[in-house]
PDB file of C-alpha atoms and ligand atoms in Angstrom:
ATOM      1  CA  MET C   1       2.829 -12.742  14.970  1.00  0.00           C
ATOM      2  CA  LYS C   2       5.161 -14.009  12.232  1.00  0.00           C
ATOM      3  CA  PRO C   3       4.303 -13.244   8.563  1.00  0.00           C
ATOM      4  CA  GLN C   4       2.380 -16.121   6.883  1.00  0.00           C
ATOM      5  CA  ILE C   5       3.560 -17.175   3.504  1.00  0.00           C
ATOM      6  CA  LEU C   6       1.687 -19.319   1.040  1.00  0.00           C
ATOM      7  CA  VAL C   7       3.641 -21.239  -1.211  1.00  0.00           C
ATOM      8  CA  VAL C   8       2.143 -22.143  -4.523  1.00  0.00           C
ATOM      9  CA  GLU C   9       4.173 -24.739  -6.202  1.00  0.00           C
ATOM     10  CA  ASP C  10       3.410 -28.479  -7.507  1.00  0.00           C
ATOM     11  CA  GLU C  11       6.938 -30.000  -7.391  1.00  0.00           C
ATOM     12  CA  PRO C  12       6.998 -31.864  -3.841  1.00  0.00           C
ATOM     13  CA  PRO C  13      10.818 -31.568  -3.259  1.00  0.00           C
ATOM     14  CA  LEU C  14      10.623 -27.868  -4.041  1.00  0.00           C
ATOM     15  CA  VAL C  15       7.773 -27.254  -1.659  1.00  0.00           C
ATOM     16  CA  GLU C  16       9.868 -29.180   1.048  1.00  0.00           C
ATOM     17  CA  VAL C  17      13.165 -26.883   0.685  1.00  0.00           C
ATOM     18  CA  LEU C  18      10.892 -23.874   0.494  1.00  0.00           C
ATOM     19  CA  ARG C  19       8.853 -24.942   3.774  1.00  0.00           C
ATOM     20  CA  TYR C  20      11.941 -25.828   5.473  1.00  0.00           C
ATOM     21  CA  ASN C  21      14.023 -22.563   4.924  1.00  0.00           C
ATOM     22  CA  LEU C  22      10.873 -20.333   5.504  1.00  0.00           C
ATOM     23  CA  GLU C  23       9.981 -21.948   8.611  1.00  0.00           C
ATOM     24  CA  LYS C  24      13.689 -22.019   9.907  1.00  0.00           C
ATOM     25  CA  GLU C  25      13.351 -18.071   9.498  1.00  0.00           C
ATOM     26  CA  GLY C  26      10.148 -18.246  11.533  1.00  0.00           C
ATOM     27  CA  TYR C  27       7.584 -17.419   8.952  1.00  0.00           C
ATOM     28  CA  ARG C  28       4.411 -19.564   9.021  1.00  0.00           C
ATOM     29  CA  VAL C  29       3.909 -21.543   5.821  1.00  0.00           C
ATOM     30  CA  ASP C  30       0.804 -22.850   4.005  1.00  0.00           C
ATOM     31  CA  VAL C  31       1.169 -24.736   0.662  1.00  0.00           C
ATOM     32  CA  ALA C  32      -1.095 -24.553  -2.554  1.00  0.00           C
ATOM     33  CA  GLU C  33      -0.542 -27.180  -5.504  1.00  0.00           C
ATOM     34  CA  ASP C  34      -2.460 -25.384  -8.044  1.00  0.00           C
ATOM     35  CA  GLY C  35      -3.869 -22.225  -8.804  1.00  0.00           C
ATOM     36  CA  ALA C  36      -7.490 -22.854  -8.022  1.00  0.00           C
ATOM     37  CA  ALA C  37      -6.470 -24.253  -4.484  1.00  0.00           C
ATOM     38  CA  ALA C  38      -4.021 -20.993  -4.357  1.00  0.00           C
ATOM     39  CA  LEU C  39      -7.039 -18.711  -4.833  1.00  0.00           C
ATOM     40  CA  ASP C  40      -9.077 -20.492  -2.278  1.00  0.00           C
ATOM     41  CA  LYS C  41      -6.209 -20.500   0.236  1.00  0.00           C
ATOM     42  CA  VAL C  42      -5.515 -16.791  -0.175  1.00  0.00           C
ATOM     43  CA  ARG C  43      -9.252 -16.185   0.561  1.00  0.00           C
ATOM     44  CA  GLN C  44      -9.225 -18.282   3.756  1.00  0.00           C
ATOM     45  CA  ILE C  45      -5.938 -17.137   5.114  1.00  0.00           C
ATOM     46  CA  ALA C  46      -5.258 -13.630   3.826  1.00  0.00           C
ATOM     47  CA  PRO C  47      -1.447 -14.309   3.479  1.00  0.00           C
ATOM     48  CA  ASP C  48       1.307 -11.682   4.289  1.00  0.00           C
ATOM     49  CA  LEU C  49       3.025 -12.851   0.802  1.00  0.00           C
ATOM     50  CA  ILE C  50       2.783 -15.320  -1.756  1.00  0.00           C
ATOM     51  CA  ILE C  51       5.461 -17.226  -3.552  1.00  0.00           C
ATOM     52  CA  LEU C  52       4.020 -18.144  -6.735  1.00  0.00           C
ATOM     53  CA  ASP C  53       5.480 -20.650  -9.182  1.00  0.00           C
ATOM     54  CA  TRP C  54       5.034 -19.513 -12.942  1.00  0.00           C
ATOM     55  CA  MET C  55       4.678 -23.124 -14.154  1.00  0.00           C
ATOM     56  CA  LEU C  56       1.545 -24.878 -12.734  1.00  0.00           C
ATOM     57  CA  PRO C  57      -0.826 -27.465 -13.863  1.00  0.00           C
ATOM     58  CA  GLU C  58      -4.025 -25.669 -15.240  1.00  0.00           C
ATOM     59  CA  LEU C  59      -4.225 -22.084 -14.308  1.00  0.00           C
ATOM     60  CA  SER C  60      -0.474 -20.645 -14.736  1.00  0.00           C
ATOM     61  CA  GLY C  61       1.166 -18.655 -12.072  1.00  0.00           C
ATOM     62  CA  ILE C  62       0.629 -15.661 -14.377  1.00  0.00           C
ATOM     63  CA  GLU C  63      -2.848 -16.189 -14.447  1.00  0.00           C
ATOM     64  CA  VAL C  64      -3.385 -16.608 -10.820  1.00  0.00           C
ATOM     65  CA  CYS C  65      -1.408 -13.574 -10.319  1.00  0.00           C
ATOM     66  CA  ARG C  66      -3.699 -11.719 -12.501  1.00  0.00           C
ATOM     67  CA  GLN C  67      -6.669 -12.829 -10.852  1.00  0.00           C
ATOM     68  CA  LEU C  68      -5.443 -12.104  -7.234  1.00  0.00           C
ATOM     69  CA  ARG C  69      -4.907  -8.450  -8.641  1.00  0.00           C
ATOM     70  CA  GLU C  70      -8.563  -8.209  -9.762  1.00  0.00           C
ATOM     71  CA  ASP C  71      -9.817  -8.993  -6.231  1.00  0.00           C
ATOM     72  CA  PRO C  72     -10.004  -6.109  -3.898  1.00  0.00           C
ATOM     73  CA  GLU C  73      -9.246  -8.515  -1.178  1.00  0.00           C
ATOM     74  CA  SER C  74      -5.925  -9.751  -2.531  1.00  0.00           C
ATOM     75  CA  LYS C  75      -4.976  -6.839  -4.713  1.00  0.00           C
ATOM     76  CA  ASP C  76      -2.066  -5.543  -2.498  1.00  0.00           C
ATOM     77  CA  VAL C  77      -0.609  -8.927  -1.328  1.00  0.00           C
ATOM     78  CA  PRO C  78       3.020  -8.903  -2.483  1.00  0.00           C
ATOM     79  CA  VAL C  79       3.671 -11.731  -4.823  1.00  0.00           C
ATOM     80  CA  ILE C  80       7.359 -13.130  -5.830  1.00  0.00           C
ATOM     81  CA  MET C  81       6.974 -15.229  -8.971  1.00  0.00           C
ATOM     82  CA  LEU C  82       9.256 -18.381  -9.352  1.00  0.00           C
ATOM     83  CA  THR C  83      10.396 -18.816 -13.078  1.00  0.00           C
ATOM     84  CA  ALA C  84      12.550 -21.380 -14.810  1.00  0.00           C
ATOM     85  CA  ARG C  85      12.688 -19.027 -17.716  1.00  0.00           C
ATOM     86  CA  GLY C  86      15.316 -15.990 -17.567  1.00  0.00           C
ATOM     87  CA  GLU C  87      13.839 -14.378 -20.856  1.00  0.00           C
ATOM     88  CA  GLU C  88      13.317 -10.561 -20.772  1.00  0.00           C
ATOM     89  CA  ALA C  89       9.958 -10.929 -22.433  1.00  0.00           C
ATOM     90  CA  ASP C  90       8.930 -13.405 -19.504  1.00  0.00           C
ATOM     91  CA  ARG C  91      10.013 -11.219 -16.979  1.00  0.00           C
ATOM     92  CA  VAL C  92       8.043  -8.351 -18.619  1.00  0.00           C
ATOM     93  CA  LYS C  93       4.980 -10.658 -18.515  1.00  0.00           C
ATOM     94  CA  GLY C  94       5.520 -11.437 -15.117  1.00  0.00           C
ATOM     95  CA  PHE C  95       5.710  -7.732 -13.820  1.00  0.00           C
ATOM     96  CA  ALA C  96       2.599  -6.977 -16.149  1.00  0.00           C
ATOM     97  CA  SER C  97       0.543  -9.513 -14.233  1.00  0.00           C
ATOM     98  CA  GLY C  98       1.129  -7.707 -10.926  1.00  0.00           C
ATOM     99  CA  ALA C  99       4.099  -9.648  -9.541  1.00  0.00           C
ATOM    100  CA  ASP C 100       6.577  -7.574  -6.950  1.00  0.00           C
ATOM    101  CA  ASP C 101       9.449  -9.601  -7.624  1.00  0.00           C
ATOM    102  CA  TYR C 102      10.654 -12.682  -9.131  1.00  0.00           C
ATOM    103  CA  VAL C 103      13.218 -15.462  -8.660  1.00  0.00           C
ATOM    104  CA  VAL C 104      14.683 -17.362 -11.571  1.00  0.00           C
ATOM    105  CA  LYS C 105      15.146 -21.341 -10.677  1.00  0.00           C
ATOM    106  CA  PRO C 106      17.384 -22.892  -9.465  1.00  0.00           C
ATOM    107  CA  PHE C 107      17.852 -20.136  -6.641  1.00  0.00           C
ATOM    108  CA  SER C 108      19.613 -20.624  -3.278  1.00  0.00           C
ATOM    109  CA  PRO C 109      17.701 -20.411  -0.301  1.00  0.00           C
ATOM    110  CA  ALA C 110      19.647 -17.241   0.856  1.00  0.00           C
ATOM    111  CA  GLU C 111      18.855 -15.441  -2.369  1.00  0.00           C
ATOM    112  CA  LEU C 112      14.988 -16.451  -1.952  1.00  0.00           C
ATOM    113  CA  LEU C 113      14.766 -15.492   1.780  1.00  0.00           C
ATOM    114  CA  ALA C 114      16.599 -12.108   1.118  1.00  0.00           C
ATOM    115  CA  ARG C 115      13.692 -11.277  -1.585  1.00  0.00           C
ATOM    116  CA  VAL C 116      11.157 -12.470   0.895  1.00  0.00           C
ATOM    117  CA  ARG C 117      12.338  -9.911   3.638  1.00  0.00           C
ATOM    118  CA  ALA C 118      12.729  -6.868   1.016  1.00  0.00           C
ATOM    119  CA  VAL C 119       9.414  -7.563  -0.356  1.00  0.00           C
ATOM    120  CA  LEU C 120       7.754  -7.765   3.023  1.00  0.00           C
ATOM    121  CA  ARG C 121       9.427  -4.636   4.300  1.00  0.00           C
ATOM    122  CA  ARG C 122       8.341  -2.956   1.415  1.00  0.00           C
ATOM    123  CA  SER C 123       4.733  -3.991   1.709  1.00  0.00           C
ATOM    124  CA  ILE C 124       4.766  -2.969   5.481  1.00  0.00           C
ATOM    125  CA  SER C 125       6.275   0.517   4.966  1.00  0.00           C
ATOM    126  CA  SER C 126       3.515   1.226   2.101  1.00  0.00           C
ATOM    127  CA  ALA C 127       0.597  -0.013   3.825  1.00  0.00           C
ATOM    128  CA  PRO C 128      -1.911   2.770   4.544  1.00  0.00           C
ATOM    129  CA  ASP C 129      -2.396   4.202   7.988  1.00  0.00           C
ATOM    130  CA  GLU C 130      -5.522   3.598   9.177  1.00  0.00           C
ATOM    131  CA  THR C 131      -5.746   6.581  11.371  1.00  0.00           C
ATOM    132  CA  LEU C 132      -3.780  10.094  11.517  1.00  0.00           C
ATOM    133  CA  THR C 133      -3.789  12.044  14.533  1.00  0.00           C
ATOM    134  CA  TYR C 134      -2.699  15.480  15.680  1.00  0.00           C
ATOM    135  CA  GLY C 135      -3.486  16.965  19.087  1.00  0.00           C
ATOM    136  CA  ASP C 136      -7.302  16.520  19.464  1.00  0.00           C
ATOM    137  CA  LEU C 137      -7.876  15.658  15.849  1.00  0.00           C
ATOM    138  CA  THR C 138      -8.425  12.214  14.490  1.00  0.00           C
ATOM    139  CA  MET C 139      -8.775  10.898  10.903  1.00  0.00           C
ATOM    140  CA  ASP C 140      -9.799   7.598  10.284  1.00  0.00           C
ATOM    141  CA  LEU C 141      -9.033   6.658   6.843  1.00  0.00           C
ATOM    142  CA  ALA C 142     -10.762   3.552   6.593  1.00  0.00           C
ATOM    143  CA  ALA C 143     -14.136   4.759   8.209  1.00  0.00           C
ATOM    144  CA  HIS C 144     -13.266   8.270   6.005  1.00  0.00           C
ATOM    145  CA  LYS C 145     -14.263  10.040   9.518  1.00  0.00           C
ATOM    146  CA  VAL C 146     -12.735  13.196  10.877  1.00  0.00           C
ATOM    147  CA  VAL C 147     -13.361  14.035  14.587  1.00  0.00           C
ATOM    148  CA  ARG C 148     -12.032  16.819  16.357  1.00  0.00           C
ATOM    149  CA  GLY C 149     -12.121  16.469  20.277  1.00  0.00           C
ATOM    150  CA  LYS C 150     -15.531  14.982  20.444  1.00  0.00           C
ATOM    151  CA  ARG C 151     -16.987  16.880  17.605  1.00  0.00           C
ATOM    152  CA  PRO C 152     -17.483  15.135  14.092  1.00  0.00           C
ATOM    153  CA  VAL C 153     -15.784  17.291  11.227  1.00  0.00           C
ATOM    154  CA  HIS C 154     -17.520  17.004   7.855  1.00  0.00           C
ATOM    155  CA  LEU C 155     -15.409  17.482   4.908  1.00  0.00           C
ATOM    156  CA  GLY C 156     -15.801  17.327   1.363  1.00  0.00           C
ATOM    157  CA  PRO C 157     -13.630  14.915  -0.810  1.00  0.00           C
ATOM    158  CA  THR C 158     -11.015  17.548  -1.751  1.00  0.00           C
ATOM    159  CA  GLU C 159     -11.073  18.781   2.074  1.00  0.00           C
ATOM    160  CA  PHE C 160     -10.507  15.586   3.212  1.00  0.00           C
ATOM    161  CA  ARG C 161      -7.747  14.716   0.625  1.00  0.00           C
ATOM    162  CA  LEU C 162      -5.886  18.019   1.610  1.00  0.00           C
ATOM    163  CA  LEU C 163      -6.193  17.438   5.453  1.00  0.00           C
ATOM    164  CA  ARG C 164      -4.867  13.767   4.791  1.00  0.00           C
ATOM    165  CA  VAL C 165      -1.707  15.244   3.261  1.00  0.00           C
ATOM    166  CA  LEU C 166      -1.413  17.818   5.962  1.00  0.00           C
ATOM    167  CA  LEU C 167      -1.726  15.473   8.503  1.00  0.00           C
ATOM    168  CA  LYS C 168       0.758  12.860   7.238  1.00  0.00           C
ATOM    169  CA  ARG C 169       3.743  15.651   8.263  1.00  0.00           C
ATOM    170  CA  PRO C 170       2.186  17.706  11.052  1.00  0.00           C
ATOM    171  CA  GLY C 171       4.333  21.050  11.328  1.00  0.00           C
ATOM    172  CA  ARG C 172       5.922  20.761   7.631  1.00  0.00           C
ATOM    173  CA  VAL C 173       5.122  23.577   5.517  1.00  0.00           C
ATOM    174  CA  PHE C 174       3.559  22.497   2.003  1.00  0.00           C
ATOM    175  CA  SER C 175       3.667  24.981  -1.047  1.00  0.00           C
ATOM    176  CA  ARG C 176       0.310  25.191  -2.988  1.00  0.00           C
ATOM    177  CA  GLU C 177       2.161  23.479  -5.682  1.00  0.00           C
ATOM    178  CA  GLN C 178       3.021  20.464  -3.175  1.00  0.00           C
ATOM    179  CA  LEU C 179      -0.566  20.348  -2.194  1.00  0.00           C
ATOM    180  CA  LEU C 180      -1.984  20.688  -5.712  1.00  0.00           C
ATOM    181  CA  ASP C 181       0.224  17.487  -6.633  1.00  0.00           C
ATOM    182  CA  LEU C 182      -0.176  15.381  -3.481  1.00  0.00           C
ATOM    183  CA  ALA C 183      -3.973  16.132  -3.121  1.00  0.00           C
ATOM    184  CA  TRP C 184      -5.107  16.298  -6.444  1.00  0.00           C
ATOM    185  CA  GLY C 185      -2.380  14.473  -8.327  1.00  0.00           C
ATOM    186  CA  ARG C 186       0.152  15.752 -10.959  1.00  0.00           C
ATOM    187  CA  ASP C 187      -2.225  15.568 -14.032  1.00  0.00           C
ATOM    188  CA  ILE C 188      -4.630  18.124 -12.792  1.00  0.00           C
ATOM    189  CA  TYR C 189      -4.314  21.636 -13.946  1.00  0.00           C
ATOM    190  CA  LEU C 190      -5.775  23.959 -11.381  1.00  0.00           C
ATOM    191  CA  GLU C 191      -4.720  27.472 -10.170  1.00  0.00           C
ATOM    192  CA  ALA C 192      -2.856  27.746  -7.092  1.00  0.00           C
ATOM    193  CA  ARG C 193      -5.509  30.065  -5.838  1.00  0.00           C
ATOM    194  CA  THR C 194      -7.960  27.059  -5.780  1.00  0.00           C
ATOM    195  CA  ILE C 195      -5.811  25.938  -2.935  1.00  0.00           C
ATOM    196  CA  ASP C 196      -6.591  28.801  -0.924  1.00  0.00           C
ATOM    197  CA  VAL C 197     -10.355  28.277  -1.316  1.00  0.00           C
ATOM    198  CA  HIS C 198     -10.233  24.748  -0.261  1.00  0.00           C
ATOM    199  CA  ILE C 199      -8.033  25.441   2.794  1.00  0.00           C
ATOM    200  CA  ARG C 200     -10.525  28.472   3.575  1.00  0.00           C
ATOM    201  CA  ARG C 201     -13.265  25.918   3.577  1.00  0.00           C
ATOM    202  CA  LEU C 202     -11.202  23.176   5.829  1.00  0.00           C
ATOM    203  CA  ARG C 203     -10.296  25.651   8.497  1.00  0.00           C
ATOM    204  CA  LYS C 204     -14.046  26.560   8.487  1.00  0.00           C
ATOM    205  CA  GLN C 205     -14.926  22.874   9.178  1.00  0.00           C
ATOM    206  CA  LEU C 206     -11.922  22.120  11.255  1.00  0.00           C
ATOM    207  CA  ASN C 207     -11.837  25.102  13.836  1.00  0.00           C
ATOM    208  CA  GLY C 208     -14.937  25.227  15.722  1.00  0.00           C
ATOM    209  CA  PRO C 209     -16.239  28.298  18.011  1.00  0.00           C
ATOM    210  CA  GLY C 210     -13.516  28.965  20.562  1.00  0.00           C
ATOM    211  CA  GLU C 211     -10.952  26.271  19.089  1.00  0.00           C
ATOM    212  CA  ALA C 212      -7.448  27.029  18.121  1.00  0.00           C
ATOM    213  CA  ASP C 213      -6.701  27.274  14.412  1.00  0.00           C
ATOM    214  CA  LEU C 214      -4.914  24.104  13.390  1.00  0.00           C
ATOM    215  CA  ILE C 215      -3.611  25.628  10.178  1.00  0.00           C
ATOM    216  CA  ARG C 216      -0.832  28.080   9.785  1.00  0.00           C
ATOM    217  CA  THR C 217      -0.503  29.979   6.794  1.00  0.00           C
ATOM    218  CA  VAL C 218       3.106  30.810   5.875  1.00  0.00           C
ATOM    219  CA  ARG C 219       3.122  33.859   3.882  1.00  0.00           C
ATOM    220  CA  GLY C 220       4.702  33.300   0.495  1.00  0.00           C
ATOM    221  CA  ALA C 221       5.142  29.710   1.261  1.00  0.00           C
ATOM    222  CA  GLY C 222       2.265  27.807   1.903  1.00  0.00           C
ATOM    223  CA  TYR C 223       0.461  26.042   4.475  1.00  0.00           C
ATOM    224  CA  ALA C 224       1.127  23.657   7.629  1.00  0.00           C
ATOM    225  CA  LEU C 225      -0.825  21.801  10.026  1.00  0.00           C
ATOM    226  CA  ASP C 226       0.380  23.417  13.376  1.00  0.00           C
ATOM    227  CA  ALA C 227      -1.740  24.045  16.519  1.00  0.00           C
ATOM    228  CA  GLU C 228       0.639  27.439  17.082  1.00  0.00           C
ATOM    229  CA  GLY C 229      -0.904  28.711  14.042  1.00  0.00           C
TER     230      GLY C 229
HETATM  231 CA1   CA H   1       6.007 -26.084 -10.911  1.00  0.00          CA
END
């Protein structure tokens, strides 16, 4: 299915230019003429990308963007802001409101289409994987459930994050420091030994009686998810 793009712009000639060029590229196009209509449309059609004019009657593009970002339903929808101003302070304001990119008017259709493609590509590659699998192990990130074979695996929040890191790159050896960064975040200070405690807990839940150990300990290096472990 082709990506759906919502164009939010109140000037009919520009709307027509945008619609023509986007449809020619195969995108599905919907239009809203003001901010309130845009917010309604986003809820109705859940677009893949929004092209949002800064200068709109009543609600400004900046305000619309801010509201989109506050709503969990629309907080990740990519936004390209159209602006007639090229002032540095305005760009900063645009990005601060949560826009992913901006295009300064007047722009060529080719330039806008290039931005659209780039932003869509970025948003698709950063979309969270819903399910991670390895061997007989399945991790459903949306439902926060882990299953090995048919057996549900009950993990605490820390073990869940650790397993998610390991499952994203099966076979790769992660050092304790890397695991701290990836599963806890850089700002947390913990002793590397803490990792060992959580790995032990993770193993205990993950490996049922008679099942192969899915975690390989690499002496002096760290840990990997590896059925050969
Ligand atoms: Ca306008």
